[in-house]
Coordinates of C-alpha atoms and ligand atoms in Angstrom, one line a residue:
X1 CA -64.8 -21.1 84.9
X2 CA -61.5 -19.6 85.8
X3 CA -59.5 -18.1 82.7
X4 CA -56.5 -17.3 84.4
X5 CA -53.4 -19.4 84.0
X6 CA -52.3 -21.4 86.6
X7 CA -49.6 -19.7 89.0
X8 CA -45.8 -20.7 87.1
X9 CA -47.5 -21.5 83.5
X10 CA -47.5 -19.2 80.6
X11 CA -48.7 -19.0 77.1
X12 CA -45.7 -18.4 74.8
X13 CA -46.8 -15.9 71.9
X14 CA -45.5 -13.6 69.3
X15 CA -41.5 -12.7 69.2
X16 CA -41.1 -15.0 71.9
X17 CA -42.5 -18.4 70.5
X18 CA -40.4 -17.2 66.7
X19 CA -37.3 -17.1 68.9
X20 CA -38.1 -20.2 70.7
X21 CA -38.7 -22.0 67.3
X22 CA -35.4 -20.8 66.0
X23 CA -33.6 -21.7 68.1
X24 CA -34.9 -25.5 68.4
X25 CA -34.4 -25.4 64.5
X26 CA -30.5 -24.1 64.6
X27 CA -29.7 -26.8 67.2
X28 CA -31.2 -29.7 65.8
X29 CA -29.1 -28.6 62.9
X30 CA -26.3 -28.5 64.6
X31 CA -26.5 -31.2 66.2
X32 CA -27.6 -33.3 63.6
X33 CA -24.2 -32.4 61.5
X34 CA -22.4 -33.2 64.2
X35 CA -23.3 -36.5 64.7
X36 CA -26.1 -36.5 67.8
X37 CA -28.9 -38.7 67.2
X38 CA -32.6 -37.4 68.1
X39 CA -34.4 -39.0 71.0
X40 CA -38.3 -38.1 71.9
X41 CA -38.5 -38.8 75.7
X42 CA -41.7 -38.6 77.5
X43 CA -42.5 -36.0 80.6
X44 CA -44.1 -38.8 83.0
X45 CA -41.0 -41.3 84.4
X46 CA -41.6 -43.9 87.6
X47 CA -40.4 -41.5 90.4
X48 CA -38.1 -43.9 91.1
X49 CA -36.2 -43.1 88.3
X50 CA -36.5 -39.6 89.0
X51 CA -35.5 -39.6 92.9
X52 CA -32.7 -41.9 92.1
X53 CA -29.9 -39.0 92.0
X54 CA -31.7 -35.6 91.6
X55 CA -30.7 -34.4 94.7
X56 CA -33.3 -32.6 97.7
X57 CA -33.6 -29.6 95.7
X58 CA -34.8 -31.1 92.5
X59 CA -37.2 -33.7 95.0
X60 CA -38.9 -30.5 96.5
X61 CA -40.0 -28.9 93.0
X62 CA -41.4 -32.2 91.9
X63 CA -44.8 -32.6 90.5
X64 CA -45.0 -36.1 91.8
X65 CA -48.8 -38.0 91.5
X66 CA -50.3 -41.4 91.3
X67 CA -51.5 -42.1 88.0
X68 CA -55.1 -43.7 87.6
X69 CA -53.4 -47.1 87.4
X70 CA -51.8 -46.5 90.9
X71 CA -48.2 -46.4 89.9
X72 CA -46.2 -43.4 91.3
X73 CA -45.1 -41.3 88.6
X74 CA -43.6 -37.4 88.3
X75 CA -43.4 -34.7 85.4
X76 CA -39.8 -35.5 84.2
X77 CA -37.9 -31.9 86.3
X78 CA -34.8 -32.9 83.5
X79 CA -34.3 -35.3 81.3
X80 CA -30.9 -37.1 81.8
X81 CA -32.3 -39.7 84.0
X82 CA -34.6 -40.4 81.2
X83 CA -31.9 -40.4 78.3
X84 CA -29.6 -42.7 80.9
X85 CA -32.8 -45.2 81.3
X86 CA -33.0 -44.6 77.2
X87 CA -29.4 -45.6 77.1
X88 CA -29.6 -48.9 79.4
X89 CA -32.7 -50.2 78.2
X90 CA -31.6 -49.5 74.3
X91 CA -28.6 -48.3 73.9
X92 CA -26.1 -50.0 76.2
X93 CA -24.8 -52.3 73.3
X94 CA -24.0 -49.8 70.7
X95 CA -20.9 -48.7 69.6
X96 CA -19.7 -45.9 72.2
X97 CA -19.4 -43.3 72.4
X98 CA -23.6 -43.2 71.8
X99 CA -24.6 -39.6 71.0
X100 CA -27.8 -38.4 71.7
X101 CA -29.8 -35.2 71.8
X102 CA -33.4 -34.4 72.8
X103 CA -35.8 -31.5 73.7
X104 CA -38.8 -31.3 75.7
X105 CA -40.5 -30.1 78.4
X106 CA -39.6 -29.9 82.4
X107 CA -41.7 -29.2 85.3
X108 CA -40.1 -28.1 88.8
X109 CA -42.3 -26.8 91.4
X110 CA -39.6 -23.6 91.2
X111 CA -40.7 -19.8 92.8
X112 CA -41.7 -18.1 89.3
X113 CA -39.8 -15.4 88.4
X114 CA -38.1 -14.1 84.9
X115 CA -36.5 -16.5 83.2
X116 CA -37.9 -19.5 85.9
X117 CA -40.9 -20.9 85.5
X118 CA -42.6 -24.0 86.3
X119 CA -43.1 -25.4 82.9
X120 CA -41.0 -24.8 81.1
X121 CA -37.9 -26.3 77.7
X122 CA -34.7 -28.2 78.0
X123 CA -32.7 -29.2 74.8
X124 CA -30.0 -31.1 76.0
X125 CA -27.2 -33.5 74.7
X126 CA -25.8 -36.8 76.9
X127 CA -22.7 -38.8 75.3
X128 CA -22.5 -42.1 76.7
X129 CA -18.8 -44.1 77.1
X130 CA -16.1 -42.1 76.7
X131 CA -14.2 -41.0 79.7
X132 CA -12.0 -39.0 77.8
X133 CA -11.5 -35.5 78.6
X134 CA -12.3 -34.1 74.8
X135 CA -15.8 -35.5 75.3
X136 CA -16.2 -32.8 78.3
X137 CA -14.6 -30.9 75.9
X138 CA -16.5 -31.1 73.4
X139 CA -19.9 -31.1 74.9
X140 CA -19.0 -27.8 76.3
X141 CA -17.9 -26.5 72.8
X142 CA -21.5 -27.9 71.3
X143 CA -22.9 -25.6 74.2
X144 CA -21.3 -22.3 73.0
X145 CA -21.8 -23.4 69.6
X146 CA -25.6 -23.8 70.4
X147 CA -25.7 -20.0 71.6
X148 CA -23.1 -18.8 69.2
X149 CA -25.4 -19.8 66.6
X150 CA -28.3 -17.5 67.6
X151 CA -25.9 -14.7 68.3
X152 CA -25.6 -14.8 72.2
X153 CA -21.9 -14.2 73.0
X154 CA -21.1 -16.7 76.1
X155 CA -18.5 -16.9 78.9
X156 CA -18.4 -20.2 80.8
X157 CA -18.0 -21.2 84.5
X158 CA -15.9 -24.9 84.3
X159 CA -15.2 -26.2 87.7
X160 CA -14.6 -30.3 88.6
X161 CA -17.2 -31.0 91.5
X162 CA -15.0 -34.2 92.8
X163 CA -12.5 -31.2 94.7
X164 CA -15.5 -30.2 96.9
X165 CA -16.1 -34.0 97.5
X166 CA -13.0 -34.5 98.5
X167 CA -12.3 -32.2 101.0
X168 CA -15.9 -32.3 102.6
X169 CA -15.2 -36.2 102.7
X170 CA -11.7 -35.2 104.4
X171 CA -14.5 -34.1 107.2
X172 CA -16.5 -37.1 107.2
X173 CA -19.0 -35.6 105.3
X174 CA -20.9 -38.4 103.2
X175 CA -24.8 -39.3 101.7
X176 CA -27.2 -37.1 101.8
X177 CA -24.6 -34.4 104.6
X178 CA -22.3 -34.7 101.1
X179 CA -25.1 -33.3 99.4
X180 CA -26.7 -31.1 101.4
X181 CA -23.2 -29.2 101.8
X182 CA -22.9 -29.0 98.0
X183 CA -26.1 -27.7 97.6
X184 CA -25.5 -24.6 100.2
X185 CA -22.3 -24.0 98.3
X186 CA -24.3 -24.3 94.7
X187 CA -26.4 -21.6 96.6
X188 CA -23.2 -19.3 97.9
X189 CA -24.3 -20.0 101.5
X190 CA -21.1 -21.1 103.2
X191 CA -22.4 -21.0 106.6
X192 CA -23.8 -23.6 106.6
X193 CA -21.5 -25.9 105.4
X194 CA -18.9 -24.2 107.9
X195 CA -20.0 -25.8 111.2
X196 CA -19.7 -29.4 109.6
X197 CA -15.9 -29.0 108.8
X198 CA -12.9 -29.7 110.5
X199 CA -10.2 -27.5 110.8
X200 CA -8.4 -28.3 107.3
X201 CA -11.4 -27.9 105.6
X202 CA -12.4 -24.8 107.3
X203 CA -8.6 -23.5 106.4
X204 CA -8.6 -24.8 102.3
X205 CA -12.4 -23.5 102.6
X206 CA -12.2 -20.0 103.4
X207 CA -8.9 -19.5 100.9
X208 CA -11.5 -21.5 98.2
X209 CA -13.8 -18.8 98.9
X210 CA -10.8 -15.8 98.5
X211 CA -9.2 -14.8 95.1
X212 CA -7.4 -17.9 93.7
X213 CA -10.5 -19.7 93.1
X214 CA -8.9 -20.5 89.4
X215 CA -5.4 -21.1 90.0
X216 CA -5.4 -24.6 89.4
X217 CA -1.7 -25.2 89.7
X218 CA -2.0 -24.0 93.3
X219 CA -5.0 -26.1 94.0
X220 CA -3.0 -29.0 92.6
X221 CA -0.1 -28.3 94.8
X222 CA -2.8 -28.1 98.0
X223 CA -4.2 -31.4 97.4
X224 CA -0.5 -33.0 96.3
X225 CA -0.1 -31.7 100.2
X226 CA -3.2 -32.1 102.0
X227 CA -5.9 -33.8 100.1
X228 CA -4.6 -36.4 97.8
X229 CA -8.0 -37.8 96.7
X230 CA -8.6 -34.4 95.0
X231 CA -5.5 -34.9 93.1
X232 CA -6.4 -36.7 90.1
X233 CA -9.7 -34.7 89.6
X234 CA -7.6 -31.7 89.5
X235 CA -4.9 -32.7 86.8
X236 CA -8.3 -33.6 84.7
X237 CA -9.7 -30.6 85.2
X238 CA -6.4 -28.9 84.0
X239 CA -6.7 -30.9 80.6
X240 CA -10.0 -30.1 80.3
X241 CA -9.9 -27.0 80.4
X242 CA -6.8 -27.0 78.0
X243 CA -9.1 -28.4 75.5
X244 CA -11.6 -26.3 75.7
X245 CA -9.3 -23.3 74.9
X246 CA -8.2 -24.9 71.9
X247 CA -11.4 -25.5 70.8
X248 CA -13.1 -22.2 71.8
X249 CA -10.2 -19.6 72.0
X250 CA -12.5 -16.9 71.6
X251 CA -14.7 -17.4 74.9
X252 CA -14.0 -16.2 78.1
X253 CA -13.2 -19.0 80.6
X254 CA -13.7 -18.5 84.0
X255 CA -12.1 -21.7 86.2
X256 CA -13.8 -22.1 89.9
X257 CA -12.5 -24.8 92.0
X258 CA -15.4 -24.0 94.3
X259 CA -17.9 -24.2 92.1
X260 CA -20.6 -26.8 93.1
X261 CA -24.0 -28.0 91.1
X262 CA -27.3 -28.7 92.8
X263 CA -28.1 -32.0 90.7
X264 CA -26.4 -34.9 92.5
X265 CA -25.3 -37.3 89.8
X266 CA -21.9 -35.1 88.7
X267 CA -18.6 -37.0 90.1
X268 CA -16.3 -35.1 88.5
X269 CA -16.4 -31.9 85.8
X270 CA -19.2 -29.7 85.7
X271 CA -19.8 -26.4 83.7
X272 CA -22.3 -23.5 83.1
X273 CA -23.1 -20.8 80.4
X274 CA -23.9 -17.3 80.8
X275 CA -24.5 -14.3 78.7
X276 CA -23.8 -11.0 79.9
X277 CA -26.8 -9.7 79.8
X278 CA -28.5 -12.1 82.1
X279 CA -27.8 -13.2 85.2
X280 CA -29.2 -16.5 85.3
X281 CA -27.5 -19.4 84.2
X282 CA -28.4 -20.4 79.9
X283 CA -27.2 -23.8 80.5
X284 CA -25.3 -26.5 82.7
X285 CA -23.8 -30.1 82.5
X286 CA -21.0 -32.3 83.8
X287 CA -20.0 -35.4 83.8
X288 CA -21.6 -38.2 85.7
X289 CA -19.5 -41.5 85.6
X290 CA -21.6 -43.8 87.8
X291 CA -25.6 -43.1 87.5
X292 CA -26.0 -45.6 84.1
X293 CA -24.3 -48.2 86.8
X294 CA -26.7 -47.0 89.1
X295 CA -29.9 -47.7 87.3
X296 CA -28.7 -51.0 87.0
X297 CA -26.6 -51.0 83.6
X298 CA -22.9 -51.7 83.0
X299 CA -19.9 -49.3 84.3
X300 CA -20.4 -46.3 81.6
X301 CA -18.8 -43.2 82.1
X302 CA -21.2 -40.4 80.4
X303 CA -21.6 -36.6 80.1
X304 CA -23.8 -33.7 79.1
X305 CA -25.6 -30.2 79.0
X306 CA -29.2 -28.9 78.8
X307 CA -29.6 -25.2 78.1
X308 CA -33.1 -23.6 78.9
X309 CA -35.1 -22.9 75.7
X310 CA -37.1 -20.2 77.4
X311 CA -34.2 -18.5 78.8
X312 CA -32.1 -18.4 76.0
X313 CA -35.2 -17.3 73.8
X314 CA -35.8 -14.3 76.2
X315 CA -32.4 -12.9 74.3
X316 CA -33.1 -13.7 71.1
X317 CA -34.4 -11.3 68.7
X318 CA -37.2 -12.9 66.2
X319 CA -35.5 -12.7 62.4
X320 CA -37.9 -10.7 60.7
X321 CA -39.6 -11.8 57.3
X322 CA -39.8 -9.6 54.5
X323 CA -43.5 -9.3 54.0
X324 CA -44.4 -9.8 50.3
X325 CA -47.8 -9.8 49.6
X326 CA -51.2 -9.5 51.0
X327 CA -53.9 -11.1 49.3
X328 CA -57.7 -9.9 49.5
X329 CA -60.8 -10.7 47.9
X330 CA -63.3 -7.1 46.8
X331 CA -66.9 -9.4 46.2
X332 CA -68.4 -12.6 47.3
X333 CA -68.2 -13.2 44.0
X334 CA -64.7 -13.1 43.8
X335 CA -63.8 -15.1 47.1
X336 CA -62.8 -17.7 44.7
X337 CA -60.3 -15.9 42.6
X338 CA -58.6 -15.0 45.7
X339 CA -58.1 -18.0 46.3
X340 CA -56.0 -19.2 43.7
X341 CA -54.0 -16.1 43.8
X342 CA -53.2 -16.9 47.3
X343 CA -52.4 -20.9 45.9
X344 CA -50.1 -19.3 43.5
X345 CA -47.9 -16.9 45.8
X346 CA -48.0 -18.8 48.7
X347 CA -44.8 -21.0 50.1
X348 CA -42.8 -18.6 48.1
X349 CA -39.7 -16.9 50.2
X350 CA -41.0 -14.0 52.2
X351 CA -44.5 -14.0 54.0
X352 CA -47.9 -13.8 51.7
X353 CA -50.8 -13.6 53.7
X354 CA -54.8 -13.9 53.0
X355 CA -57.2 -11.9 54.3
X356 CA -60.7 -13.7 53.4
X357 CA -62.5 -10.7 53.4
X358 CA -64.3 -9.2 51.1
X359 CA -63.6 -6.1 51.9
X360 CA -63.3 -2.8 49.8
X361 CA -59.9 -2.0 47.9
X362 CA -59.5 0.9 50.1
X363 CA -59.9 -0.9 53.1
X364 CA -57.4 -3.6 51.5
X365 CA -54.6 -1.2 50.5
X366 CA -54.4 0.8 54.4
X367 CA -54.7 -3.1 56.0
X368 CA -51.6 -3.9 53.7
X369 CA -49.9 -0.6 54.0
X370 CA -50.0 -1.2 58.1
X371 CA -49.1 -4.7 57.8
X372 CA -45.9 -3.2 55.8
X373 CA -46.7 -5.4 53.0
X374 CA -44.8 -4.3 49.4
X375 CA -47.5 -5.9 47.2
X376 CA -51.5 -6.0 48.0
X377 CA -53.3 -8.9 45.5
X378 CA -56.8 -7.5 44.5
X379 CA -59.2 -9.9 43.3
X380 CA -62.3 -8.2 42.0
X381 CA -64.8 -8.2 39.1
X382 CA -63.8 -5.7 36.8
X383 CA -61.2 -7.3 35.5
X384 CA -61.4 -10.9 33.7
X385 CA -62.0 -14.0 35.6
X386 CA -58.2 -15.2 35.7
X387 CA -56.7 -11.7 36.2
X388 CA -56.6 -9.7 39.3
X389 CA -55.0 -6.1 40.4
X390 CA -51.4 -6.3 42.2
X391 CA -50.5 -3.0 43.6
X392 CA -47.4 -1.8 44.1
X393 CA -47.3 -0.1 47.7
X394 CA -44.4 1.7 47.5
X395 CA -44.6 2.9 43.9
X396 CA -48.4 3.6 44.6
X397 CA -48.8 1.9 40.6
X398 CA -51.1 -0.9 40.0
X399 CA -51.6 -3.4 37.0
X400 CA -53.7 -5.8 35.9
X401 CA -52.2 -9.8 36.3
X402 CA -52.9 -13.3 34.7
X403 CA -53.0 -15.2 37.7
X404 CA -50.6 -17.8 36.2
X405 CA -48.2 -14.8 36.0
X406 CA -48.2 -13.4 39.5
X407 CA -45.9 -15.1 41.5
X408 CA -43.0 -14.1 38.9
X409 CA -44.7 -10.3 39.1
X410 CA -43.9 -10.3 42.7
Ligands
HAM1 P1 -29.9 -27.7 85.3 O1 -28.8 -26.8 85.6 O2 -30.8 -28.1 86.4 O3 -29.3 -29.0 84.7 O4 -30.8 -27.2 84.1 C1 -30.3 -26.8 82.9 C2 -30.9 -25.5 82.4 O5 -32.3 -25.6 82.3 C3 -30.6 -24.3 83.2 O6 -29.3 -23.8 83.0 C4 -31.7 -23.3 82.8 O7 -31.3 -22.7 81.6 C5 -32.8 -24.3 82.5 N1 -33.8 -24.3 83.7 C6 -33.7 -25.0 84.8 N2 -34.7 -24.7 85.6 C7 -35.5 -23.8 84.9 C8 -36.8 -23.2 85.2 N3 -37.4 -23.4 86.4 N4 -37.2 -22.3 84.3 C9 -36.6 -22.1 83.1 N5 -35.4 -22.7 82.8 C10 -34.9 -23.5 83.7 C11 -30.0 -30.1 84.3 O8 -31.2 -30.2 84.3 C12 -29.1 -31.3 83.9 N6 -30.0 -32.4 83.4 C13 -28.2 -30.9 82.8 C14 -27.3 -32.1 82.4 C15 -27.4 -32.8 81.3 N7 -26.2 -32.5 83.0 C16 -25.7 -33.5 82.3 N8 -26.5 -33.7 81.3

């Protein structure tokens, strides 16, 4: 029988599944306070739903099957076209805007690699109805408030996909071409998209790809000019990103015009996170006004973000837990005693462990002195049968203890 793991999976242990943990518990937190409800979505979705507006890249990492009951299904590679079939099917007559948050795992046939993997966490958030711009805004600030909270200092790329559109429509780019283009750009590899453009866009293209990627008044006054559909996505973009200043004027904004997302629901503004110390992206969203319509429920503009758990946990250091006591039986006879010492310390703040032993008190004391315990519990049968030794580790003292009396001894 083979033992190894299968080529992209991994077993999450140690530091790494504490950090992983934490983090899950400050969002839902977080999230909870600020008014997200908690949805469970399941990793097998019709592939339907799936192909419907992933885009080519997502559609070549699938792990796409028939089930047993000859349906075509696929591992869920993200979860907002799940949460936007939540929302039609059960949501799409509450009172907007409907906030909802949800974690679970994602499979994409990726290349494995630090940080990428082919199993692997999204938490995310989707707010349906609100077309407003503070709803961009403040999904984004729930983003750096996410990693704020387990101490990873962000700086954001905010960018408004429906520019791109624009001018590769202005060169009949459309379908699938549309998308194919973004997704070089997403990738950095303009030339490929260069061939396809006419002359404007090959002019407003290579300045995109020069210095004044973030000038946005300039960008407004090229379109006011030249591209008038890109206009309006602009002028949002502007407000936008005056909001999220206002709501996070400590973090480092970075404005590209020509930045471009692989997934091919976003019609309009579209963000990432970043820490410094990695280079991959910690999370991504945008708004995507049309797919609810397009999986057959009514007009409803939406937007969101899922961050990768396993990414951001790769930068997260595991709290450490004061270690308090260490628990060991000396004699078969006393296995029992040990017991109920351990009933009486345990749940108490700090860590108390059991070792079931027996074992001798010599033995006990260098395990709890390498396990950088301050207290080892000694249950033996010298003393009477509700008492037991508690050491001291530091003080190198020991006294006898009522059990009923240890856990305010500790
Ligand atoms: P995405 O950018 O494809 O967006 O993924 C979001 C995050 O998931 C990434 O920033 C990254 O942290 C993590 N991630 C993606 N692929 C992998 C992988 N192979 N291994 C580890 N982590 C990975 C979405 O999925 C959209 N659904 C986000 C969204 C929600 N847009 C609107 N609402």
């Amino acid at each position: 029988m083979k033992l190894e793991l299968v080529r992209g999976m991994r077993d999450i242990v140690g530091d790494e599944a504490v950090a992983q943990r934490v983090f899950k518990e400050r969002a839902a937190s977080l999230l909870d306070s600020a008014g997200y409800q908690e949805v469970i979505l399941p990793s097998i979705e019709y592939y339907d739903l799936i192909a419907a507006k992933a885009g080519q890249e997502l559609l070549d990492s699938l792990y796409e099957f028939m089930d047993r009951g000859g349906r075509k299904v696929a591992l869920t590679p993200e979860l907002t076209a799940s949460a936007t079939r939540l929302y039609v099917t059960r949501f799409r007559d509450a009172p907007k805007p409907v906030k909802l948050w949800y974690v679970g795992p994602c499979f994409r046939y990726d290349e494995p690699q630090r940080g990428r993997y082919r199993q692997f966490t999204q938490l995310g958030v989707e707010v349906f109805g609100s077309s407003s711009p503070l709803a961009d805004a403040e999904v984004v600030f729930i983003a750096a408030s996410l990693l704020k909270s387990i101490g990873i200092d962000t700086w954001l790329k905010v960018g408004n996909i429906s520019f791109l559109r624009a001018l590769l429509q202005d060169s009949g780019l459309e379908g699938s071409g549309m998308l194919s283009a973004i997704r070089s750009l997403d990738h950095g590899r303009y030339e490929e998209v260069e061939g396809s453009l006419n002359a404007r866009g090959k002019k407003i293209m290579e300045e995109l790809m020069g210095s004044r990627k973030g000038d946005l008044d300039y960008w407004e006054g090229i379109a006011e000019s030249e591209l008038p559909s890109a206009v309006h996505g602009l002028r949002r973009l502007k407000k936008v990103v005056e909001l999220i200043r206002a709501m996070l004027p400590a973090v480092e904004i970075n404005v590209d015009v020509s930045f471009a997302r692989g997934l091919a629901y976003y019609t309009d503004f579209i963000f990432e996170a970043y820490s410094h110390s990695m280079g991959e992206a910690l999370l991504g969203g945008g708004r995507y006004d049309n797919l609810v319509e397009e999986l057959g429920g009514p007009p409803t503009p939406a937007v969101g973000f899922a961050t990768g758990v396993d990414r951001v946990a790769l930068l997260v250091k595991a709290p450490e837990v004061e270690k308090v006591a260490l628990v060991v039986p000396l004699d078969e006879d006393s296995l029992g005693k040990a017991g109920k010492a351990f009933s009486a310390v345990s749940g108490r703040p700090g860590r108390h462990e059991m070792v079931p032993g027996p074992m001798s008190a010599r033995d006990a004391i260098e395990r709890a002195l390498k396990g950088s315990f301050h207290y080892v519990v000694l249950a033996g049968n010298r003393e009477g049968p509700e008492e037991v030794v508690l050491r001291d580790l530091s003080s190198r003292t020991q006294k006898t203890v009522k059990l009923k009396e240890l856990a305010q001894a500790l």
